[in-house]
Amino acid sequence: MKKITIAIDGHSSTGKSTAAKELAKALNYIYVDTGAMYRAMTYFALKNGFFENNVLNETRLIQSLDDVDLSFEYDQSKEKSIILLNGENVENFIRQMDVSNKVSYVAKIPEVRHKLVKIQQKIGEKGGLVMDGRDIGSVVFPEAELKIFMTATANERAKRRFNELKGNNSDLNFDEVLANVQERDLIDSSRETSPLIQTDDAVKLDNTNLTKEEQADVLLKLAKKQIEKVNTTS
């Protein structure tokens, strides 16, 4: 049976990664967390001092792209793939608020996107994968057999992000998280290179009022229907 490529795009904090992971596991497909790749690039920029007074020196980052190697490794103890930056596990570092506040500035750089898109396309050459991000259905895999566009209200997404982060940050402010979500929406949707868009052939999924179980059920049904269609017509 032919395996398909599933592209999941959408706004920040819609739970794309969690949904994609669960769907890939249910289908026995490969999962690729592209958001982690851009976060790792942002962590690299922070670590190397490319943000000066909170302003990114894009030239220095672009000149250093050849020094960046990103890969994924399956962690048996956590039963998930973790991202490695030049061989170092940076999973815990890339989820911090400082990275969240700056990732959109790194992700909008054409040279950064070009480098990561090439890595993503290489990983997905044989199909049988679920990949989530901002431009998977529009740029990385425009021919993907199934495209999902996930969204939810900004307030609901900020609540989810706040609950996710507050355990590690007692000083976290909800209004700050909401502002970050809204700012990322604006930057992601208005950047010149690969802006966040819903393609005409994507299925829109608003999960504002859906439980994780309900969402997982919807996604699995969509995937199985498309897999059956592809194998019936091929």
Short mmCIF file of C-alpha atoms in Angstrom, two decimals:
data_model
loop_
_atom_site.label_atom_id
_atom_site.label_comp_id
_atom_site.label_asym_id
_atom_site.label_seq_id
_atom_site.Cartn_x
_atom_site.Cartn_y
_atom_site.Cartn_z
CA MET A 1 0.00 0.00 0.00
CA LYS A 2 1.36 3.38 -1.03
CA LYS A 3 2.19 5.75 1.82
CA ILE A 4 1.30 9.41 1.49
CA THR A 5 2.81 12.70 2.62
CA ILE A 6 0.77 14.66 5.15
CA ALA A 7 1.45 18.38 5.58
CA ILE A 8 0.10 20.14 8.67
CA ASP A 9 0.38 23.93 8.72
CA GLY A 10 -1.17 26.57 10.94
CA HIS A 11 -0.77 29.26 13.55
CA SER A 12 1.54 29.01 16.55
CA SER A 13 0.33 27.11 19.63
CA THR A 14 -2.46 25.27 17.82
CA GLY A 15 -0.98 21.95 18.90
CA LYS A 16 0.32 21.08 15.44
CA SER A 17 3.32 19.16 16.72
CA THR A 18 1.35 17.07 19.21
CA ALA A 19 -1.30 16.30 16.60
CA ALA A 20 1.28 15.43 13.97
CA LYS A 21 3.20 13.15 16.34
CA GLU A 22 0.08 11.23 17.32
CA LEU A 23 -1.08 10.92 13.73
CA ALA A 24 2.32 9.66 12.60
CA LYS A 25 2.35 7.10 15.41
CA ALA A 26 -1.16 5.89 14.54
CA LEU A 27 -0.19 5.46 10.88
CA ASN A 28 3.33 4.17 11.59
CA TYR A 29 4.69 7.14 9.62
CA ILE A 30 7.79 9.29 10.16
CA TYR A 31 7.24 12.54 12.08
CA VAL A 32 9.35 15.65 11.46
CA ASP A 33 9.07 18.65 13.82
CA THR A 34 10.02 21.61 11.60
CA GLY A 35 9.19 24.07 14.37
CA ALA A 36 11.98 22.53 16.43
CA MET A 37 14.35 23.13 13.52
CA TYR A 38 13.61 26.87 13.45
CA ARG A 39 13.79 27.02 17.23
CA ALA A 40 17.20 25.31 17.11
CA MET A 41 18.38 27.91 14.58
CA THR A 42 17.13 30.64 16.92
CA TYR A 43 18.94 29.06 19.87
CA PHE A 44 22.10 28.93 17.73
CA ALA A 45 21.74 32.66 16.99
CA LEU A 46 21.23 33.49 20.68
CA LYS A 47 24.08 31.28 21.82
CA ASN A 48 26.47 32.91 19.38
CA GLY A 49 25.49 36.48 20.22
CA PHE A 50 23.79 37.28 16.92
CA PHE A 51 21.05 39.18 18.78
CA GLU A 52 22.49 42.54 19.76
CA ASN A 53 20.19 44.63 21.99
CA ASN A 54 17.38 42.27 20.93
CA VAL A 55 18.04 43.02 17.25
CA LEU A 56 19.12 40.10 15.06
CA ASN A 57 22.30 40.57 13.03
CA GLU A 58 21.02 38.69 9.98
CA THR A 59 24.32 38.99 8.10
CA ARG A 60 26.28 37.19 10.82
CA LEU A 61 23.67 34.44 11.02
CA ILE A 62 23.60 33.93 7.24
CA GLN A 63 27.40 33.77 7.16
CA SER A 64 27.32 31.06 9.82
CA LEU A 65 24.71 28.76 8.22
CA ASP A 66 27.38 26.35 6.98
CA ASP A 67 28.36 25.82 10.63
CA VAL A 68 24.90 24.53 11.50
CA ASP A 69 24.03 20.85 11.35
CA LEU A 70 20.52 19.79 12.38
CA SER A 71 19.39 16.19 12.79
CA PHE A 72 16.83 14.13 14.67
CA GLU A 73 17.49 11.18 16.99
CA TYR A 74 14.91 8.89 18.53
CA ASP A 75 14.97 8.92 22.34
CA GLN A 76 13.79 5.49 23.52
CA SER A 77 13.26 6.63 27.12
CA LYS A 78 10.93 9.47 26.08
CA GLU A 79 9.52 7.64 23.05
CA LYS A 80 10.00 10.62 20.77
CA SER A 81 12.46 12.18 18.37
CA ILE A 82 14.74 14.90 19.73
CA ILE A 83 16.58 17.53 17.73
CA LEU A 84 20.35 17.79 17.74
CA LEU A 85 22.24 21.00 16.98
CA ASN A 86 25.74 20.08 15.86
CA GLY A 87 25.35 16.81 17.71
CA GLU A 88 24.04 18.38 20.96
CA ASN A 89 20.59 17.64 22.36
CA VAL A 90 18.97 21.10 22.60
CA GLU A 91 15.35 20.06 23.25
CA ASN A 92 15.19 21.73 26.68
CA PHE A 93 16.78 24.97 25.48
CA ILE A 94 14.61 25.56 22.40
CA ARG A 95 11.33 25.58 24.38
CA GLN A 96 12.30 28.57 26.53
CA MET A 97 10.46 31.89 26.27
CA ASP A 98 13.50 33.75 24.97
CA VAL A 99 13.57 31.46 21.95
CA SER A 100 9.80 31.75 21.48
CA ASN A 101 10.06 35.54 21.45
CA LYS A 102 12.68 35.54 18.69
CA VAL A 103 12.00 32.51 16.49
CA SER A 104 9.83 34.40 13.98
CA TYR A 105 12.69 36.84 13.30
CA VAL A 106 15.00 33.97 12.41
CA ALA A 107 12.34 32.02 10.48
CA LYS A 108 11.59 34.91 8.12
CA ILE A 109 15.15 35.01 6.73
CA PRO A 110 15.10 33.53 3.17
CA GLU A 111 18.54 31.91 3.50
CA VAL A 112 17.52 30.15 6.73
CA ARG A 113 14.28 28.88 5.21
CA HIS A 114 16.08 27.68 2.09
CA LYS A 115 18.58 25.67 4.15
CA LEU A 116 15.91 24.04 6.31
CA VAL A 117 13.51 23.36 3.43
CA LYS A 118 16.27 21.41 1.66
CA ILE A 119 16.79 19.29 4.80
CA GLN A 120 13.04 18.73 5.16
CA GLN A 121 12.59 17.71 1.52
CA LYS A 122 15.50 15.28 1.81
CA ILE A 123 13.89 13.63 4.84
CA GLY A 124 10.55 13.29 3.05
CA GLU A 125 11.70 11.98 -0.32
CA LYS A 126 10.09 8.56 0.10
CA GLY A 127 6.76 9.71 1.59
CA GLY A 128 5.15 8.01 4.56
CA LEU A 129 5.62 11.01 6.81
CA VAL A 130 3.75 13.69 8.72
CA MET A 131 5.40 17.10 8.83
CA ASP A 132 4.13 20.24 10.54
CA GLY A 133 5.14 23.86 10.26
CA ARG A 134 4.14 27.08 8.52
CA ASP A 135 4.87 26.38 4.86
CA ILE A 136 4.84 22.60 4.51
CA GLY A 137 1.85 22.39 2.17
CA SER A 138 2.68 25.59 0.30
CA VAL A 139 6.47 25.32 -0.15
CA VAL A 140 8.10 22.17 1.23
CA PHE A 141 5.61 19.62 -0.13
CA PRO A 142 3.19 21.43 -2.47
CA GLU A 143 2.20 18.04 -3.93
CA ALA A 144 1.37 16.48 -0.55
CA GLU A 145 -1.62 14.16 -0.81
CA LEU A 146 -3.17 15.55 2.38
CA LYS A 147 -2.86 19.11 3.67
CA ILE A 148 -4.28 20.30 6.98
CA PHE A 149 -4.44 23.93 8.14
CA MET A 150 -4.86 24.16 11.92
CA THR A 151 -6.09 27.25 13.72
CA ALA A 152 -7.75 28.45 16.93
CA THR A 153 -8.47 31.83 18.51
CA ALA A 154 -5.42 33.78 19.70
CA ASN A 155 -6.76 33.83 23.26
CA GLU A 156 -7.21 30.05 23.35
CA ARG A 157 -3.74 29.50 21.91
CA ALA A 158 -2.21 31.85 24.47
CA LYS A 159 -3.94 29.91 27.27
CA ARG A 160 -2.43 26.66 26.02
CA ARG A 161 1.03 28.19 25.68
CA PHE A 162 0.79 29.79 29.13
CA ASN A 163 -0.19 26.48 30.76
CA GLU A 164 2.65 24.73 28.96
CA LEU A 165 5.30 27.20 30.12
CA LYS A 166 4.20 28.29 33.59
CA GLY A 167 5.56 25.19 35.31
CA ASN A 168 9.12 26.20 34.44
CA ASN A 169 8.59 29.95 34.81
CA SER A 170 6.77 31.23 37.90
CA ASP A 171 7.15 34.85 36.71
CA LEU A 172 5.35 34.19 33.43
CA ASN A 173 2.67 36.75 32.52
CA PHE A 174 -0.38 35.74 30.46
CA ASP A 175 -0.55 39.08 28.66
CA GLU A 176 3.07 38.63 27.58
CA VAL A 177 2.27 35.19 26.14
CA LEU A 178 -0.82 36.52 24.34
CA ALA A 179 1.21 39.39 22.87
CA ASN A 180 3.83 36.91 21.69
CA VAL A 181 1.18 34.75 19.98
CA GLN A 182 -0.32 37.77 18.22
CA GLU A 183 3.08 39.08 17.17
CA ARG A 184 4.09 35.71 15.74
CA ASP A 185 0.83 35.56 13.77
CA LEU A 186 1.58 38.94 12.22
CA ILE A 187 5.18 38.13 11.37
CA ASP A 188 4.41 34.63 10.06
CA SER A 189 1.56 35.84 7.83
CA SER A 190 3.25 38.96 6.47
CA ARG A 191 6.83 37.88 5.78
CA GLU A 192 7.96 38.01 2.15
CA THR A 193 9.43 34.51 2.05
CA SER A 194 7.04 31.57 2.51
CA PRO A 195 4.33 33.37 4.51
CA LEU A 196 1.81 31.37 6.52
CA ILE A 197 -1.17 30.75 4.23
CA GLN A 198 -3.97 28.26 3.88
CA THR A 199 -3.64 26.67 0.45
CA ASP A 200 -6.78 26.12 -1.61
CA ASP A 201 -6.50 22.34 -1.28
CA ALA A 202 -5.95 22.29 2.50
CA VAL A 203 -8.57 21.13 4.99
CA LYS A 204 -9.13 23.78 7.66
CA LEU A 205 -9.34 22.47 11.22
CA ASP A 206 -10.35 24.97 13.93
CA ASN A 207 -9.63 23.23 17.22
CA THR A 208 -10.65 26.05 19.57
CA ASN A 209 -13.38 23.88 21.08
CA LEU A 210 -12.03 20.42 20.33
CA THR A 211 -10.46 18.06 22.84
CA LYS A 212 -7.18 16.39 21.84
CA GLU A 213 -9.05 13.10 21.46
CA GLU A 214 -11.67 14.64 19.16
CA GLN A 215 -8.99 16.29 17.06
CA ALA A 216 -6.97 13.08 16.80
CA ASP A 217 -10.08 11.23 15.63
CA VAL A 218 -10.80 13.84 12.93
CA LEU A 219 -7.21 13.77 11.65
CA LEU A 220 -6.99 9.98 11.56
CA LYS A 221 -10.26 9.73 9.61
CA LEU A 222 -9.03 12.33 7.10
CA ALA A 223 -5.73 10.49 6.68
CA LYS A 224 -7.26 7.05 6.24
CA LYS A 225 -9.76 8.40 3.71
CA GLN A 226 -6.98 9.98 1.66
CA ILE A 227 -4.75 6.90 1.87
CA GLU A 228 -7.63 4.76 0.61
CA LYS A 229 -8.31 7.24 -2.20
CA VAL A 230 -4.67 7.32 -3.33
CA ASN A 231 -4.40 3.54 -3.34
CA THR A 232 -7.71 3.10 -5.14
CA THR A 233 -6.82 5.50 -7.95
CA SER A 234 -3.13 4.60 -8.36
#
